[in-house]
Coordinates of C-alpha atoms and ligand atoms in Angstrom, one line a residue:
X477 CA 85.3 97.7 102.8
X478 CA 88.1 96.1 100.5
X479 CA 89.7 92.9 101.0
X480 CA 89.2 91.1 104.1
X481 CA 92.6 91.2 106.3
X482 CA 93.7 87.2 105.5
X483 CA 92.6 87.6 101.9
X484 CA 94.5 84.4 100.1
X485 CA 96.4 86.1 96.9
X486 CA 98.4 83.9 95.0
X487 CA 99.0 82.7 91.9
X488 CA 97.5 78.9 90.4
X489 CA 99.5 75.8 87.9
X490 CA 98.6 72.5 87.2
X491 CA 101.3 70.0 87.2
X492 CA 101.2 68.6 83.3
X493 CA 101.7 72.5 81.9
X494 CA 104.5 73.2 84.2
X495 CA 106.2 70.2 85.7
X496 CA 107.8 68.4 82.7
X497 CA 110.0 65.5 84.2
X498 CA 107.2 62.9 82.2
X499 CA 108.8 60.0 82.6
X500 CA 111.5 60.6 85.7
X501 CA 111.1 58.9 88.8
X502 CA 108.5 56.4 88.2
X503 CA 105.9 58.7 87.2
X504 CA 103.6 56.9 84.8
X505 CA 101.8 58.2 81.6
X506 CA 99.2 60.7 81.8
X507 CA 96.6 61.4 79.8
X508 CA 98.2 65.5 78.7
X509 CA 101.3 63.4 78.1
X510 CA 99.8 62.5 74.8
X511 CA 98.2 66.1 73.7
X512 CA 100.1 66.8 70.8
X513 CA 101.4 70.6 70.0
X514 CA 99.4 71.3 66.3
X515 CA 100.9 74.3 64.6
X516 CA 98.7 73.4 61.8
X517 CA 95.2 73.7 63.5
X518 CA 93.8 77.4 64.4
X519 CA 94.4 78.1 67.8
X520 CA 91.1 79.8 68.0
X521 CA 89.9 76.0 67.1
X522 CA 89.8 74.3 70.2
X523 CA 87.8 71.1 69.8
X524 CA 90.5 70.4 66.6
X525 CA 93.3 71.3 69.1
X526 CA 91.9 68.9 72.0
X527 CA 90.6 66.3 69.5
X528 CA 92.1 62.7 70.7
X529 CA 91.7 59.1 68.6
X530 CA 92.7 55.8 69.3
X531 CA 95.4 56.4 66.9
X532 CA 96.9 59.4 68.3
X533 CA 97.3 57.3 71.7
X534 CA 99.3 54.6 70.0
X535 CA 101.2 56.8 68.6
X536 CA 102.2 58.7 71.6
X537 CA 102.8 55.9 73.4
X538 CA 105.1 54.8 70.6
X539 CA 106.9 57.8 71.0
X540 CA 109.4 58.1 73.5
X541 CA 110.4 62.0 72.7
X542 CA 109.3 65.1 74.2
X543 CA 109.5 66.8 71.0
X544 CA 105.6 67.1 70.2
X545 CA 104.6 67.0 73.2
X546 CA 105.0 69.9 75.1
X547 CA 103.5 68.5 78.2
X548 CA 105.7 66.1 78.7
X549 CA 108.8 68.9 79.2
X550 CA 106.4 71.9 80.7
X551 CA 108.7 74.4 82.0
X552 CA 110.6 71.9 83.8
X553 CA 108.9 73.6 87.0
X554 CA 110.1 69.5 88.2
X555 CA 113.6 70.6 89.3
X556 CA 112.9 73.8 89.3
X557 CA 110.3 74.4 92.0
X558 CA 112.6 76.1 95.0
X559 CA 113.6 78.6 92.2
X560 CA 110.3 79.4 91.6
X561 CA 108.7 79.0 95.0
X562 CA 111.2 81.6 95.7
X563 CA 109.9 84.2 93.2
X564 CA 106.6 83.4 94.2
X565 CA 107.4 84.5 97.9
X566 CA 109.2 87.6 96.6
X567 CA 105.7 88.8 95.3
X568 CA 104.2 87.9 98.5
X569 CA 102.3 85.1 98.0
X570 CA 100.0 84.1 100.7
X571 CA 98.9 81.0 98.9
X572 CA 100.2 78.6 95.8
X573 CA 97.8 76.2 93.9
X574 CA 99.2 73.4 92.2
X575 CA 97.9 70.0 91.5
X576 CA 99.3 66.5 92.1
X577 CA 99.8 64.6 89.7
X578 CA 97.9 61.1 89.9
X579 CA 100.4 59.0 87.9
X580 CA 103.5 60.4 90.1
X581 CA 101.9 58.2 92.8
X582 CA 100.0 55.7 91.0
X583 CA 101.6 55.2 87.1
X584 CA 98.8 53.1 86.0
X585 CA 96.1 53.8 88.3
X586 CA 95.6 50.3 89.9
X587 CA 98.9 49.5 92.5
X588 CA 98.2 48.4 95.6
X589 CA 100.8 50.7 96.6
X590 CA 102.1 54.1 95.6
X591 CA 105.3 55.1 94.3
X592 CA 107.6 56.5 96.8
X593 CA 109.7 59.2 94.4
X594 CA 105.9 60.7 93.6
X595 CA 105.5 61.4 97.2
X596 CA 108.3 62.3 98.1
X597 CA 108.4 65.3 95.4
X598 CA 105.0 67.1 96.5
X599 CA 106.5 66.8 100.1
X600 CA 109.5 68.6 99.2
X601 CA 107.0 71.4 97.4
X602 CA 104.8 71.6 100.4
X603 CA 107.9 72.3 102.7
X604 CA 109.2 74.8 100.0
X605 CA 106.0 76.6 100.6
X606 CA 106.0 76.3 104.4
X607 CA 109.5 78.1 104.4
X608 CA 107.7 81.4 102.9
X609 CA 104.7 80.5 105.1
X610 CA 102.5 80.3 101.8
X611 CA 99.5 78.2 102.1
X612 CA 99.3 75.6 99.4
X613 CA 96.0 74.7 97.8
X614 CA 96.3 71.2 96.3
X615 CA 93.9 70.4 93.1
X616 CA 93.8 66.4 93.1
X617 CA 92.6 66.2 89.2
X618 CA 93.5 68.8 86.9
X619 CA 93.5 66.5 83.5
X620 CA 96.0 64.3 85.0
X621 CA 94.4 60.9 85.2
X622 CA 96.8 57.4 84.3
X623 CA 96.4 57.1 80.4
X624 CA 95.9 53.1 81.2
X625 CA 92.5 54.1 83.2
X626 CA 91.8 55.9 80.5
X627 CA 92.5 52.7 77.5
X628 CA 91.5 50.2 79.6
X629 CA 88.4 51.6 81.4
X630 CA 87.6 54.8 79.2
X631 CA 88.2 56.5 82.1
X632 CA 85.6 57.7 83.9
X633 CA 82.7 56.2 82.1
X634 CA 83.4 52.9 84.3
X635 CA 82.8 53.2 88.1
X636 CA 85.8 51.0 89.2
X637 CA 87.7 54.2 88.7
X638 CA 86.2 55.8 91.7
X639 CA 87.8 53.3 94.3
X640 CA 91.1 54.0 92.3
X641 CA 90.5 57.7 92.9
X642 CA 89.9 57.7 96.6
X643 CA 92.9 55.5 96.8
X644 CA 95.0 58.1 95.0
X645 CA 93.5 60.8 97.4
X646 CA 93.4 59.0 100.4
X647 CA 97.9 58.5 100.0
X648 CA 97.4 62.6 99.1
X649 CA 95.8 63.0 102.2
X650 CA 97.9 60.8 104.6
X651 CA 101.4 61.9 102.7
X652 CA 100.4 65.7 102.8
X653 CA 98.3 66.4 106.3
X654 CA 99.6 70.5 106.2
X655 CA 97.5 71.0 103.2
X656 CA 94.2 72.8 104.5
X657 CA 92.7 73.2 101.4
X658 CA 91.5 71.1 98.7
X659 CA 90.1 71.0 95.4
X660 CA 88.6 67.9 94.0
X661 CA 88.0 67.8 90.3
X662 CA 89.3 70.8 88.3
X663 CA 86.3 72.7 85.7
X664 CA 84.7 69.5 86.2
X665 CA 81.8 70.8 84.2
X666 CA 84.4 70.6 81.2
X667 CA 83.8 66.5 80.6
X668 CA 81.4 67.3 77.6
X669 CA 83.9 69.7 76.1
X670 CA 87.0 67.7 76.0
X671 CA 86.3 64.2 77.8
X672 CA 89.6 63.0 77.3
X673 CA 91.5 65.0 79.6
X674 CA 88.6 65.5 81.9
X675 CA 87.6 62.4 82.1
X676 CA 89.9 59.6 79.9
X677 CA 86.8 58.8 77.5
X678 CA 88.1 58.1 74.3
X679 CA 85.8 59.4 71.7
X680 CA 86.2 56.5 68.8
X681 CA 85.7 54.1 71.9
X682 CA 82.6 55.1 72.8
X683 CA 79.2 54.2 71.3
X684 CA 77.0 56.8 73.3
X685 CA 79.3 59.5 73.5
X686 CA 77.2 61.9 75.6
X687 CA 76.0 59.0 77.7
X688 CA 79.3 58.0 78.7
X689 CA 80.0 61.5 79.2
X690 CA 77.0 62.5 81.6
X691 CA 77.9 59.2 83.7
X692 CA 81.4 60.0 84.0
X693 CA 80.6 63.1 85.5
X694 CA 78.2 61.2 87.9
X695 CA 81.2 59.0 89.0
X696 CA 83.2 62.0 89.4
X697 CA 80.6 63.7 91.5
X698 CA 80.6 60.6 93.9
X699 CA 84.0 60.2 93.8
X700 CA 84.4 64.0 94.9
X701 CA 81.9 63.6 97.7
X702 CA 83.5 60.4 99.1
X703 CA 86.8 62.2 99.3
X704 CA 85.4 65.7 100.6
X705 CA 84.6 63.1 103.7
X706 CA 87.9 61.2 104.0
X707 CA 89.8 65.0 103.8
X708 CA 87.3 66.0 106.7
X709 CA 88.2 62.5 108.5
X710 CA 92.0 62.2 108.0
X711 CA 92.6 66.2 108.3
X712 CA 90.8 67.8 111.1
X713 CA 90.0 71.4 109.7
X714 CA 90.8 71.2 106.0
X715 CA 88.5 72.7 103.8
X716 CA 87.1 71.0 100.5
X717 CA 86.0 72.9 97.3
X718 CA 84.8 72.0 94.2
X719 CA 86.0 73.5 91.2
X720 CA 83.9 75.3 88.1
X721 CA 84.2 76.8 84.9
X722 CA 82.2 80.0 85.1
X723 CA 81.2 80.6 81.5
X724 CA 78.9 84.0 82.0
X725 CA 76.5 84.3 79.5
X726 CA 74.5 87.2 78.3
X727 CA 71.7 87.3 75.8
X728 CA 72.7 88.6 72.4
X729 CA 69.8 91.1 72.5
X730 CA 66.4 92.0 75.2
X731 CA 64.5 89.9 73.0
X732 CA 62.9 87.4 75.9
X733 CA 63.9 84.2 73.9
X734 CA 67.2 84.9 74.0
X735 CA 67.3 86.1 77.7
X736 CA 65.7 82.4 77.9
X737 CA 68.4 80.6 76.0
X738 CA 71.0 83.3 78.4
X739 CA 69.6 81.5 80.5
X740 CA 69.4 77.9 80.0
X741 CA 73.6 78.1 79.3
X742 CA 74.0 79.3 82.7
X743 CA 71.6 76.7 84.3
X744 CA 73.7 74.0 82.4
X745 CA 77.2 75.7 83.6
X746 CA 76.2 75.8 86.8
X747 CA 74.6 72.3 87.5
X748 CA 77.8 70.7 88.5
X749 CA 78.5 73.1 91.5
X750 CA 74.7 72.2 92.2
X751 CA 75.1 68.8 92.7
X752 CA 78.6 69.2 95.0
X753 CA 77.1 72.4 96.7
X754 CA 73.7 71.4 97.1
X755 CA 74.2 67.5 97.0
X756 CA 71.2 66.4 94.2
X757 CA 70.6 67.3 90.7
X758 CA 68.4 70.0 90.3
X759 CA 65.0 69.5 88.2
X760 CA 66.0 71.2 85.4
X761 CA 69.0 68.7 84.6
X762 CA 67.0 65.8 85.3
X763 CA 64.3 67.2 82.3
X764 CA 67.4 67.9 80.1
X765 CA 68.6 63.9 80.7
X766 CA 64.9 62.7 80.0
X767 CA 64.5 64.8 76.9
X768 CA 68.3 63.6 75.3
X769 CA 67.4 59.8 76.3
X770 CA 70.3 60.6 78.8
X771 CA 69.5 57.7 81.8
X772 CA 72.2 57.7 84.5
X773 CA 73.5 54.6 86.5
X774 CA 72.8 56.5 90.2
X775 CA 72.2 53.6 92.9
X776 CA 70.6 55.3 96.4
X777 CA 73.9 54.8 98.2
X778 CA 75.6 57.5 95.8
X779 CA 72.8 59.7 96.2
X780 CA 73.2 59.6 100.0
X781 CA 76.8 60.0 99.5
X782 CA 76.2 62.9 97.4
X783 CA 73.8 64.5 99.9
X784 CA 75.8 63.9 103.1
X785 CA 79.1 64.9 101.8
X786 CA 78.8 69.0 100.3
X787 CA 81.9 71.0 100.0
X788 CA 82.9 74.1 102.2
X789 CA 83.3 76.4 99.2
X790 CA 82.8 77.0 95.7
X791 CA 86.3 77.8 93.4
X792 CA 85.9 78.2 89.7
X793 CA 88.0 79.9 86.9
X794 CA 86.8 82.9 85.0
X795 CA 88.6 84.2 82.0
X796 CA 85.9 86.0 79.7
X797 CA 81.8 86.3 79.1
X798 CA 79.8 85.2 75.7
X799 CA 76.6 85.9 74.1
X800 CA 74.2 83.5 73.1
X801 CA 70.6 83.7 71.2
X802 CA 67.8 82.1 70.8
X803 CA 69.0 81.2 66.5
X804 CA 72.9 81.6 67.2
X805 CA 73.1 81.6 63.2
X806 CA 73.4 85.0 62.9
X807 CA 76.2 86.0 65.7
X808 CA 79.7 86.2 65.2
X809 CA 81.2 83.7 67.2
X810 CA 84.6 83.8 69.3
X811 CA 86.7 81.4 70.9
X812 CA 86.7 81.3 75.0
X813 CA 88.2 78.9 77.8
X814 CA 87.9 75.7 75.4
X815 CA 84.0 76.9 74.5
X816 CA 82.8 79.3 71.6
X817 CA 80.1 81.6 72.2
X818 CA 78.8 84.8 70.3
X819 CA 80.8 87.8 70.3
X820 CA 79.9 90.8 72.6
X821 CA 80.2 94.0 70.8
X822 CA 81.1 96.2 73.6
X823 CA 83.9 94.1 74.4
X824 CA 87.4 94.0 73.1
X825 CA 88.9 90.2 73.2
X826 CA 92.1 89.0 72.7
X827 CA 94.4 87.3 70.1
X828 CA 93.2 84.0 71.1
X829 CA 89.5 85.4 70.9
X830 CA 88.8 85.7 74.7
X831 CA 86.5 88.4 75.7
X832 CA 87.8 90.6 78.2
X833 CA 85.2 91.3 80.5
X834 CA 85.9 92.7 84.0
X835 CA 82.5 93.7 84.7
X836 CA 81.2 90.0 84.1
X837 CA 83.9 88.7 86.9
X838 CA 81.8 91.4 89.7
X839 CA 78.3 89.7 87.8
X840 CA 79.8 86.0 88.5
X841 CA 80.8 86.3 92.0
X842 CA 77.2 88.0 92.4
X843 CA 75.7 85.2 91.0
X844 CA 77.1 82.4 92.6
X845 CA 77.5 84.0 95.8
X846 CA 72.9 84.3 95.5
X847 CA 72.9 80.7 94.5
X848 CA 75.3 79.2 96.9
X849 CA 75.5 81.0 100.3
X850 CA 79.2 79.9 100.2
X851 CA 82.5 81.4 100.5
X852 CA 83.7 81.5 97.2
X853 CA 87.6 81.5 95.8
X854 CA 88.3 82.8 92.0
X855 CA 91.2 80.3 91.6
X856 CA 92.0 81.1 87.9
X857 CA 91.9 84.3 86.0
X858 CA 94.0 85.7 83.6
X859 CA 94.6 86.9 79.9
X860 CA 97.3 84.9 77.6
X861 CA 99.0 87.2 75.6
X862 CA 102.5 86.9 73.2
X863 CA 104.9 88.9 75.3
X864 CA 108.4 90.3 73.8
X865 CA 111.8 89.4 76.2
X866 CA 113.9 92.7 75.4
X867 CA 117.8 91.7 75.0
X868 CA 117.9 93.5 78.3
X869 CA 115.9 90.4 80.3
X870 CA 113.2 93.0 80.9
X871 CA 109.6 92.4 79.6
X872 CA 106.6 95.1 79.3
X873 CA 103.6 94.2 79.9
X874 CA 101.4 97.1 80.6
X875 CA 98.5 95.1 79.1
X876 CA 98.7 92.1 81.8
X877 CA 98.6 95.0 84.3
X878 CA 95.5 96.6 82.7
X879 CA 93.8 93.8 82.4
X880 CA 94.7 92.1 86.3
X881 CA 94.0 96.0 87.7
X882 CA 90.3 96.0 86.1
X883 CA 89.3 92.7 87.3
X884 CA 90.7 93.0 90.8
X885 CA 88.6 96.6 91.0
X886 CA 85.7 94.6 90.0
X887 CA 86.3 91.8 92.6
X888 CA 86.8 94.6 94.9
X889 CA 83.2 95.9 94.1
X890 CA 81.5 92.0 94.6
X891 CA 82.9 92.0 97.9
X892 CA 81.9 95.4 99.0
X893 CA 78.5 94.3 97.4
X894 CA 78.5 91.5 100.0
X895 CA 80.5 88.7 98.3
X896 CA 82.5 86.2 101.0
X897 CA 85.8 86.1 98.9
X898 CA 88.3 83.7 100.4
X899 CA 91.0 84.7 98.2
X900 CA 92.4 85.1 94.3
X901 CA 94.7 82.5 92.4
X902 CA 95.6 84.2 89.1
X903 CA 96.5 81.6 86.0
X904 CA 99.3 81.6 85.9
X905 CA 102.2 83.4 87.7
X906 CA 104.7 82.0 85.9
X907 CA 104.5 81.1 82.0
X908 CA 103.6 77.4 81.0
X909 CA 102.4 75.3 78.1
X910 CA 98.7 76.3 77.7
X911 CA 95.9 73.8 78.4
X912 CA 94.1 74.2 74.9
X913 CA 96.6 74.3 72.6
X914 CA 99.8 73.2 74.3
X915 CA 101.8 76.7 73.4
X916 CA 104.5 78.4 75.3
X917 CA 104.0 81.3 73.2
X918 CA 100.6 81.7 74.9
X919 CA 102.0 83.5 77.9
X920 CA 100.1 83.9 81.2
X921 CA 103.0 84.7 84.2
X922 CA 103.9 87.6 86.2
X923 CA 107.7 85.4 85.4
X924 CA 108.6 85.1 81.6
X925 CA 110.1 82.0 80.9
X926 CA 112.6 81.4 78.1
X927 CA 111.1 78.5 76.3
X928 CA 109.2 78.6 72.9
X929 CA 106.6 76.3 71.7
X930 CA 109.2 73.7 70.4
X931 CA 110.8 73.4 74.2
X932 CA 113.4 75.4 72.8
X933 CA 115.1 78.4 75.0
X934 CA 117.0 78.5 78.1
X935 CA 114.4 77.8 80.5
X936 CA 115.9 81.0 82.4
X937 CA 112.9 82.4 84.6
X938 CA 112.9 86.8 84.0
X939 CA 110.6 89.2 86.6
X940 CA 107.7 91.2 83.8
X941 CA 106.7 94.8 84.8
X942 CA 103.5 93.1 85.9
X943 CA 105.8 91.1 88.9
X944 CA 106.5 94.1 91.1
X945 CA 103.0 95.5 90.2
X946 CA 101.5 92.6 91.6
X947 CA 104.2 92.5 94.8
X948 CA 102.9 95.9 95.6
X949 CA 98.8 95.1 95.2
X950 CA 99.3 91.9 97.3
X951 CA 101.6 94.3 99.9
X952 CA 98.6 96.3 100.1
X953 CA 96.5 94.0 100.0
X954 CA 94.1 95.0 97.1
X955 CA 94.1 98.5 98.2
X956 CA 96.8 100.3 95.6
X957 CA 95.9 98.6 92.0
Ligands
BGP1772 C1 91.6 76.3 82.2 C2 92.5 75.3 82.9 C3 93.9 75.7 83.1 C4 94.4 76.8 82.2 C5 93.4 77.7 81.7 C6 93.9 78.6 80.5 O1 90.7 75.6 81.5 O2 91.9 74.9 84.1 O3 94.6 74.5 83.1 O4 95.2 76.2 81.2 O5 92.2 77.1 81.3 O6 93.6 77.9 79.3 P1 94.7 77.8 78.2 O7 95.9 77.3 79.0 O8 94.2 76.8 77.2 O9 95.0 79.2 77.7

């Protein structure tokens, strides 16, 4: 069967790893303009490389320079966004997914008004993309959020910060009516692995850290569903999806208490899409909340909000699998997308720890598409490697072909087993400052850029070998890999 004829390829970014231009045009702090670069910590370490005090914010406020912080330069993608609009259209792009960022529009969170300058910018994207007739697909919060809803609110823990939200997205959806499609919260699962950028909860701020976690992502939900109707209201046809982390589990062996705890992980990852998919909790959440003393503030209004208000499909990211086990003492752990998890020895991973699982990307669309029903969009996949710029401004990277050529074969097999794919965003065509650990060096593009870890570099943008690989798979749409 192959690919369906309007199949979506494109390529994904958020705007705090590739934008840069912090503090330009009225653009207010962010939350990643704090995350510090840490050369010290493991980069296999995540929760050290996204751990957050109340110190570390003072400091960074403090601090006017870009030099440790990596987000606050990106790759500049700020003034350079024709350039690379343009490369993206010479590999064919169909669509582009890139988020807005909140404090472009709103630099504290709470004006009455939004900032010109911020809106002006994503509309001169959006037309960028219109000239090469490629679809954008806007993600409203992708660990964005005003750092002053975050100090003086903790964030999401406080419900006030939904009516600034639906503020923020109603301007989005007023300033930008050719966007079709929408994405609400990005791996909004991923508040109880690093709330701070999900979410603006401040650890050393909070008494009942998983409490204020748990609600946060309640407020989120509501907030999603309130905005999945105003994008239905404001933009006749649009399409709203929410946005998850798959993290495929497997059990470590066939013994039937670890196929149990296989799959209790995946119940827990998937809960979130529940609630946006399905509108209510399921049971099994609700027992988890009772048995950690977890009590939600949910009035009945929300929960009709939630019900009423579903999304149109279901997006996630998926970069590797895991095993887990019953007693996860005796596994050899490895790092994942900002998790750890046991590692599977049939598996190679790579030097950040990632399992590279192809297979496990046909199993995930398979799974969701049973539970859900509901088109589906992978909107992030990909494998960060250290790639080598040869003095000749070429780059080969016959492993980012190898690994891109497996998964799309297995994506090929999901849909031939039934799956409704929408399309495929890979993370990320063009090199940026990784989410985890705020490194350059962690390269992901189909487009090298010439910047290292300290911002240092020419910023020059250079074609990989994986560039005209992936020009001819979206030319043929799937069919030559
Ligand atoms: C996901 C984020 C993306 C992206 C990706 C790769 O969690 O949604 O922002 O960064 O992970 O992770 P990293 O950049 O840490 O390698």
């Amino acid at each position: 069967m192959g690919f369906k004829k309007d199949f979506l390829w494109g390529g994904a970014v958020a705007a705090n790893q590739v934008e840069g231009a912090w503090n330009v045009d009225g653009k207010g702090m962010s939350v990643d303009d704090v995350a510090r670069f840490k050369p010290d910590v493991d980069i296999k370490d995540y929760r050290k490389n996204v751990a957050i005090t109340s110190t570390d914010i003072q400091n960074a406020i403090a601090d006017p320079s870009t030099a440790d912080y990596p987000k606050r330069r990106g790759i500049d993608a700020y003034h350079h966004y024709q350039e690379d609009i343009r490369l993206f259209a010479e590999m064919g792009f169909k669509v582009f997914r890139f988020s807005i960022a909140w404090t472009r529009l709103y630099p504290t969170g709470e004006e009455e008004q939004p900032n010109q300058a911020g809106i002006k910018y994503y509309q001169n994207v959006i037309q960028e993309l219109q000239k090469y007739h490629i679809e954008p697909l806007v993600t409203l919060s992708h660990y964005e959020m005003p750092l002053n809803l975050a100090v003086k609110y903790n964030g999401w823990a406080d419900k006030r910060v939904i009516k600034y939200f639906t503020r923020f997205a109603r301007t989005c959806f007023e300033s930008f009516p050719d966007v079709k499609y929408w994405l609400t919260f990005n791996e909004i699962d991923s508040v109880t692995r690093h709330p701070f950028t999900s979410a603006g909860i401040v650890p050393d701020q909070s008494t009942n850290l998983l409490q204020n976690e748990y609600q946060a992502l309640h407020n989120q939900f509501v907030a999603s569903a309130m905005v999945t109707k105003l994008t239905h209201q404001l933009i006749p046809g649009s399409q709203v999806g929410c946005m998850l982390t798959k993290l495929t589990t497997y059990p470590a062996t066939a013994k039937p208490e670890d196929v149990l705890a296989a799959f209790n992980k995946n119940t827990m990852n998937y809960y979130p899409a529940d609630v946006q998919v399905k509108g209510e909790y399921p049971s099994l959440i609700l027992n988890y909340f009772r048995r950690h003393n977890i009590s939600l503030d949910v009035t009945d209004e929300e929960r009709q909000i939630l019900k009423e208000n579903t999304v149109d499909f279901i997006s996630f990211s998926y970069y590797m699998s895991m095993l887990t086990a019953a007693d996860e003492s005796g596994l050899e752990m490895t790092a994942g997308n900002t998790v750890v998890g046991g590692k599977n020895p049939y598996l190679p991973t790579t030097e950040w720890g990632w399992t590279v699982d192809p297979l496990g990307l046909r199993l995930s669309l398979l799974q969701l598409y049973d539970r859900y029903q509901k088109p589906l969009f992978v909107v992030e996949n990909g494998m960060g490697t250290h790639d080598q710029l040869n003095s000749d401004g070429t780059v080969h990277d016959q492993y980012r072909i190898d690994y891109f050529k497996a998964h799309f074969q297995a994506m090929k097999e999901a849909v031939d087993d039934g799956v409704d794919l929408m399309g495929y965003t890979s993370w990320g065509p063009i090199d940026m400052v990784s989410a985890s650990t705020s490194q350059m060096s962690k390269r992901y593009g189909f487009i090298y850029v010439d910047l290292d870890d300290y911002g240092h570099g020419s910023g020059k943008r250079y074609r990989k070998d994986s560039f005209q690989w992936y020009k001819h798979v979206i030319e043929t749409n799937g069919e030559e890999l």
